[in-house]
PDB file of C-alpha atoms and ligand atoms in Angstrom:
ATOM      1  CA  MET A 724       8.232  34.946 -51.325  1.00  0.00           C
ATOM      2  CA  THR A 725       7.330  38.302 -49.881  1.00  0.00           C
ATOM      3  CA  GLU A 726      10.223  40.690 -49.516  1.00  0.00           C
ATOM      4  CA  ARG A 727      11.186  41.471 -45.930  1.00  0.00           C
ATOM      5  CA  LEU A 728      12.007  45.006 -44.865  1.00  0.00           C
ATOM      6  CA  THR A 729      14.312  46.474 -42.266  1.00  0.00           C
ATOM      7  CA  LEU A 730      12.483  47.426 -39.096  1.00  0.00           C
ATOM      8  CA  ASN A 731      13.059  51.105 -39.879  1.00  0.00           C
ATOM      9  CA  ASP A 732      11.493  50.831 -43.332  1.00  0.00           C
ATOM     10  CA  ALA A 733       8.627  48.761 -41.944  1.00  0.00           C
ATOM     11  CA  LEU A 734       7.911  51.415 -39.297  1.00  0.00           C
ATOM     12  CA  THR A 735       7.938  54.147 -41.933  1.00  0.00           C
ATOM     13  CA  LEU A 736       5.365  52.200 -43.954  1.00  0.00           C
ATOM     14  CA  ALA A 737       3.276  51.446 -40.881  1.00  0.00           C
ATOM     15  CA  LEU A 738       3.129  55.094 -39.808  1.00  0.00           C
ATOM     16  CA  HIS A 739       2.452  56.328 -43.330  1.00  0.00           C
ATOM     17  CA  TRP A 740      -0.375  53.843 -43.617  1.00  0.00           C
ATOM     18  CA  LEU A 741      -1.923  54.660 -40.229  1.00  0.00           C
ATOM     19  CA  TYR A 742      -1.792  58.426 -40.551  1.00  0.00           C
ATOM     20  CA  GLU A 743      -1.521  59.438 -44.218  1.00  0.00           C
ATOM     21  CA  THR A 744      -3.303  56.715 -46.174  1.00  0.00           C
ATOM     22  CA  GLU A 745      -6.931  57.275 -47.003  1.00  0.00           C
ATOM     23  CA  GLN A 746      -9.260  54.287 -47.329  1.00  0.00           C
ATOM     24  CA  PRO A 747     -11.963  54.502 -50.005  1.00  0.00           C
ATOM     25  CA  ASP A 748     -15.514  55.067 -48.778  1.00  0.00           C
ATOM     26  CA  ASP A 749     -16.549  51.668 -50.118  1.00  0.00           C
ATOM     27  CA  ALA A 750     -13.685  49.618 -48.607  1.00  0.00           C
ATOM     28  CA  TRP A 751     -13.549  47.654 -45.383  1.00  0.00           C
ATOM     29  CA  MET A 752     -10.963  45.660 -43.477  1.00  0.00           C
ATOM     30  CA  THR A 753     -10.821  43.599 -40.308  1.00  0.00           C
ATOM     31  CA  HIS A 754      -9.674  44.864 -36.923  1.00  0.00           C
ATOM     32  CA  HIS A 755      -6.864  42.250 -36.976  1.00  0.00           C
ATOM     33  CA  GLY A 756      -4.553  44.642 -38.738  1.00  0.00           C
ATOM     34  CA  GLN A 757      -2.152  44.554 -41.650  1.00  0.00           C
ATOM     35  CA  TRP A 758       1.006  42.468 -41.851  1.00  0.00           C
ATOM     36  CA  ILE A 759       4.424  43.940 -42.788  1.00  0.00           C
ATOM     37  CA  PRO A 760       7.278  41.408 -43.109  1.00  0.00           C
ATOM     38  CA  VAL A 761      10.543  42.361 -41.378  1.00  0.00           C
ATOM     39  CA  THR A 762      14.010  40.819 -41.574  1.00  0.00           C
ATOM     40  CA  GLY A 763      15.259  38.618 -38.730  1.00  0.00           C
ATOM     41  CA  ASN A 764      12.159  36.399 -38.490  1.00  0.00           C
ATOM     42  CA  ARG A 765       9.863  39.259 -37.546  1.00  0.00           C
ATOM     43  CA  HIS A 766       6.756  40.966 -38.843  1.00  0.00           C
ATOM     44  CA  LEU A 767       4.754  43.952 -37.731  1.00  0.00           C
ATOM     45  CA  THR A 768       1.012  43.919 -37.397  1.00  0.00           C
ATOM     46  CA  VAL A 769      -0.525  47.352 -37.559  1.00  0.00           C
ATOM     47  CA  THR A 770      -4.089  48.158 -36.634  1.00  0.00           C
ATOM     48  CA  PRO A 771      -5.798  51.557 -36.611  1.00  0.00           C
ATOM     49  CA  THR A 772      -8.294  50.364 -33.999  1.00  0.00           C
ATOM     50  CA  GLY A 773      -6.515  48.395 -31.293  1.00  0.00           C
ATOM     51  CA  ALA A 774      -7.028  48.850 -27.569  1.00  0.00           C
ATOM     52  CA  GLU A 775      -9.377  51.761 -26.843  1.00  0.00           C
ATOM     53  CA  ASN A 776      -9.854  52.195 -30.595  1.00  0.00           C
ATOM     54  CA  LEU A 777      -6.371  53.740 -30.937  1.00  0.00           C
ATOM     55  CA  PRO A 778      -3.535  52.528 -33.187  1.00  0.00           C
ATOM     56  CA  VAL A 779      -1.383  49.603 -32.081  1.00  0.00           C
ATOM     57  CA  ILE A 780       1.867  48.423 -33.678  1.00  0.00           C
ATOM     58  CA  VAL A 781       2.948  44.891 -32.744  1.00  0.00           C
ATOM     59  CA  VAL A 782       6.316  43.258 -33.380  1.00  0.00           C
ATOM     60  CA  ASN A 783       5.863  39.486 -33.821  1.00  0.00           C
ATOM     61  CA  VAL A 784       8.204  36.510 -34.158  1.00  0.00           C
ATOM     62  CA  SER A 785       7.126  35.051 -37.521  1.00  0.00           C
ATOM     63  CA  GLN A 786       8.286  31.441 -37.186  1.00  0.00           C
ATOM     64  CA  GLN A 787       7.741  30.625 -33.527  1.00  0.00           C
ATOM     65  CA  THR A 788       9.354  27.786 -31.627  1.00  0.00           C
ATOM     66  CA  TRP A 789       8.350  26.411 -28.212  1.00  0.00           C
ATOM     67  CA  THR A 790      10.330  24.814 -25.456  1.00  0.00           C
ATOM     68  CA  LYS A 791       9.462  22.994 -22.240  1.00  0.00           C
ATOM     69  CA  GLY A 792       9.259  25.343 -19.259  1.00  0.00           C
ATOM     70  CA  PRO A 793      10.009  24.665 -15.566  1.00  0.00           C
ATOM     71  CA  ASP A 794       6.532  23.166 -15.241  1.00  0.00           C
ATOM     72  CA  ARG A 795       4.971  21.102 -17.982  1.00  0.00           C
ATOM     73  CA  ASP A 796       3.867  24.188 -19.910  1.00  0.00           C
ATOM     74  CA  MET A 797       5.447  25.115 -23.203  1.00  0.00           C
ATOM     75  CA  TRP A 798       7.330  28.410 -23.267  1.00  0.00           C
ATOM     76  CA  PRO A 799       8.365  30.565 -26.237  1.00  0.00           C
ATOM     77  CA  GLY A 800      11.654  29.123 -27.509  1.00  0.00           C
ATOM     78  CA  ASN A 801      12.602  32.171 -29.575  1.00  0.00           C
ATOM     79  CA  PRO A 802      10.914  35.141 -27.885  1.00  0.00           C
ATOM     80  CA  VAL A 803      11.514  38.767 -28.784  1.00  0.00           C
ATOM     81  CA  ALA A 804      14.731  40.110 -27.233  1.00  0.00           C
ATOM     82  CA  PRO A 805      14.496  41.712 -23.772  1.00  0.00           C
ATOM     83  CA  ASP A 806      15.187  45.162 -25.212  1.00  0.00           C
ATOM     84  CA  GLU A 807      13.114  44.739 -28.386  1.00  0.00           C
ATOM     85  CA  LEU A 808       9.806  46.192 -27.200  1.00  0.00           C
ATOM     86  CA  PRO A 809      11.405  49.090 -25.258  1.00  0.00           C
ATOM     87  CA  ARG A 810      13.489  49.951 -28.326  1.00  0.00           C
ATOM     88  CA  LEU A 811      10.445  49.877 -30.587  1.00  0.00           C
ATOM     89  CA  ALA A 812       8.586  52.217 -28.225  1.00  0.00           C
ATOM     90  CA  ALA A 813      11.626  54.517 -27.981  1.00  0.00           C
ATOM     91  CA  GLU A 814      11.971  54.656 -31.771  1.00  0.00           C
ATOM     92  CA  LEU A 815       8.312  55.628 -32.159  1.00  0.00           C
ATOM     93  CA  GLU A 816       8.747  58.366 -29.549  1.00  0.00           C
ATOM     94  CA  ARG A 817      11.888  59.540 -31.328  1.00  0.00           C
ATOM     95  CA  ARG A 818       9.845  59.879 -34.522  1.00  0.00           C
ATOM     96  CA  GLY A 819       7.349  62.070 -32.698  1.00  0.00           C
ATOM     97  CA  TYR A 820       4.622  59.511 -31.972  1.00  0.00           C
ATOM     98  CA  ALA A 821       3.772  59.508 -28.280  1.00  0.00           C
ATOM     99  CA  VAL A 822       3.392  56.032 -26.783  1.00  0.00           C
ATOM    100  CA  ARG A 823       0.318  55.414 -24.670  1.00  0.00           C
ATOM    101  CA  SER A 824       1.220  51.973 -23.362  1.00  0.00           C
ATOM    102  CA  THR A 825       3.119  48.761 -24.139  1.00  0.00           C
ATOM    103  CA  TRP A 826       2.098  45.122 -23.625  1.00  0.00           C
ATOM    104  CA  ASN A 827       3.828  41.744 -23.643  1.00  0.00           C
ATOM    105  CA  GLY A 828       7.414  41.751 -24.915  1.00  0.00           C
ATOM    106  CA  PHE A 829      10.121  39.381 -23.617  1.00  0.00           C
ATOM    107  CA  PRO A 830       9.692  36.481 -22.861  1.00  0.00           C
ATOM    108  CA  ALA A 831       6.677  36.421 -25.223  1.00  0.00           C
ATOM    109  CA  HIS A 832       6.657  36.051 -29.003  1.00  0.00           C
ATOM    110  CA  THR A 833       5.094  39.498 -29.457  1.00  0.00           C
ATOM    111  CA  GLY A 834       5.390  43.025 -28.151  1.00  0.00           C
ATOM    112  CA  SER A 835       2.722  45.705 -28.601  1.00  0.00           C
ATOM    113  CA  VAL A 836       2.958  49.482 -28.595  1.00  0.00           C
ATOM    114  CA  GLY A 837      -0.205  51.572 -28.277  1.00  0.00           C
ATOM    115  CA  LEU A 838      -0.017  55.049 -29.764  1.00  0.00           C
ATOM    116  CA  VAL A 839      -1.711  58.209 -28.522  1.00  0.00           C
ATOM    117  CA  ARG A 840      -2.595  59.829 -31.847  1.00  0.00           C
ATOM    118  CA  PRO A 841      -5.749  58.415 -33.479  1.00  0.00           C
ATOM    119  CA  ALA A 842      -5.383  56.925 -36.964  1.00  0.00           C
ATOM    120  CA  HIS A 843      -6.652  58.655 -40.105  1.00  0.00           C
ATOM    121  CA  PRO A 844     -10.463  58.825 -39.782  1.00  0.00           C
ATOM    122  CA  SER A 845     -10.927  56.870 -43.022  1.00  0.00           C
ATOM    123  CA  GLN A 846      -8.913  53.978 -41.530  1.00  0.00           C
ATOM    124  CA  VAL A 847     -11.162  53.869 -38.479  1.00  0.00           C
ATOM    125  CA  ALA A 848     -14.240  54.127 -40.706  1.00  0.00           C
ATOM    126  CA  ALA A 849     -13.105  51.161 -42.828  1.00  0.00           C
ATOM    127  CA  VAL A 850     -12.911  48.940 -39.734  1.00  0.00           C
ATOM    128  CA  ALA A 851     -16.322  50.197 -38.615  1.00  0.00           C
ATOM    129  CA  ARG A 852     -17.771  49.184 -42.013  1.00  0.00           C
ATOM    130  CA  TYR A 853     -16.305  45.699 -41.498  1.00  0.00           C
ATOM    131  CA  ARG A 854     -17.885  45.425 -38.055  1.00  0.00           C
ATOM    132  CA  ALA A 855     -21.249  46.433 -39.544  1.00  0.00           C
ATOM    133  CA  GLY A 856     -21.081  43.289 -41.718  1.00  0.00           C
ATOM    134  CA  CYS A 857     -22.466  42.608 -45.173  1.00  0.00           C
ATOM    135  CA  LEU A 858     -25.193  45.125 -45.960  1.00  0.00           C
ATOM    136  CA  GLU A 859     -26.833  42.842 -48.530  1.00  0.00           C
ATOM    137  CA  HIS A 860     -26.939  39.828 -46.205  1.00  0.00           C
ATOM    138  CA  PRO A 861     -27.201  41.209 -42.674  1.00  0.00           C
ATOM    139  CA  GLU A 862     -27.981  37.743 -41.301  1.00  0.00           C
ATOM    140  CA  ARG A 863     -24.498  36.580 -42.329  1.00  0.00           C
ATOM    141  CA  SER A 864     -22.776  39.638 -40.829  1.00  0.00           C
ATOM    142  CA  VAL A 865     -18.963  39.593 -41.233  1.00  0.00           C
ATOM    143  CA  PHE A 866     -19.050  35.903 -42.224  1.00  0.00           C
ATOM    144  CA  CYS A 867     -20.686  36.567 -45.568  1.00  0.00           C
ATOM    145  CA  GLU A 868     -18.898  35.204 -48.635  1.00  0.00           C
ATOM    146  CA  CYS A 869     -20.795  36.972 -51.384  1.00  0.00           C
ATOM    147  CA  ASP A 870     -18.984  38.870 -54.129  1.00  0.00           C
ATOM    148  CA  ALA A 871     -20.080  42.268 -52.850  1.00  0.00           C
ATOM    149  CA  TRP A 872     -18.689  41.571 -49.372  1.00  0.00           C
ATOM    150  CA  ARG A 873     -15.400  40.218 -50.720  1.00  0.00           C
ATOM    151  CA  ALA A 874     -14.973  43.186 -53.055  1.00  0.00           C
ATOM    152  CA  GLY A 875     -14.887  45.622 -50.146  1.00  0.00           C
ATOM    153  CA  PHE A 876     -11.735  43.955 -48.754  1.00  0.00           C
ATOM    154  CA  ARG A 877     -10.051  44.190 -52.151  1.00  0.00           C
ATOM    155  CA  ARG A 878     -10.735  47.925 -52.292  1.00  0.00           C
ATOM    156  CA  ALA A 879      -8.914  48.511 -48.983  1.00  0.00           C
ATOM    157  CA  VAL A 880      -5.431  50.015 -49.349  1.00  0.00           C
ATOM    158  CA  GLY A 881      -2.719  48.054 -47.531  1.00  0.00           C
ATOM    159  CA  PRO A 882       0.576  49.406 -46.201  1.00  0.00           C
ATOM    160  CA  MET A 883       2.537  47.611 -48.924  1.00  0.00           C
ATOM    161  CA  PRO A 884       1.524  47.388 -52.584  1.00  0.00           C
ATOM    162  CA  LEU A 885       1.971  43.605 -52.298  1.00  0.00           C
ATOM    163  CA  LEU A 886      -0.532  43.461 -49.479  1.00  0.00           C
ATOM    164  CA  ALA A 887      -3.159  45.645 -51.111  1.00  0.00           C
ATOM    165  CA  SER A 888      -5.450  42.707 -51.710  1.00  0.00           C
ATOM    166  CA  ALA A 889      -4.717  40.812 -48.496  1.00  0.00           C
TER     167      ALA A 889
HETATM  168 ZN1   ZN B1074     -23.219  39.298 -48.578  1.00  0.00          ZN
END
């Protein structure tokens, strides 16, 4: 079991990772972002290169349920709370991180906050190295499974020690 953090602690880790953590020159990581478990059936995903190549912090419902909507579509059964995304954005502003935009939120299972300040350049560079794909097997691109390609992911520094090799 991975330990879950309070939202406040998770945000501190996320911001430290985005802005203070340096990725090694020989590490790479996907653009999908890093996962930080939060109490109350939540997790954050944090990416240095979200919309417009700027950082995005997303609050997600971890175990999602679905319910039948007014039509035959399925709707989120346990969405984020109506005030959850606005509060997340307000907390980031309170900590001095200007918010560029927000997406989704209630009644969805996720809410996203886009930040104004670009991530640490080494974080952006690590995602760029991922997008460039395996240098030894260019024909396999990011889908390569060789040892050299896998090793680059292991060298990336995650926001939590437990996630360092994720
Ligand atoms: Zn390869």
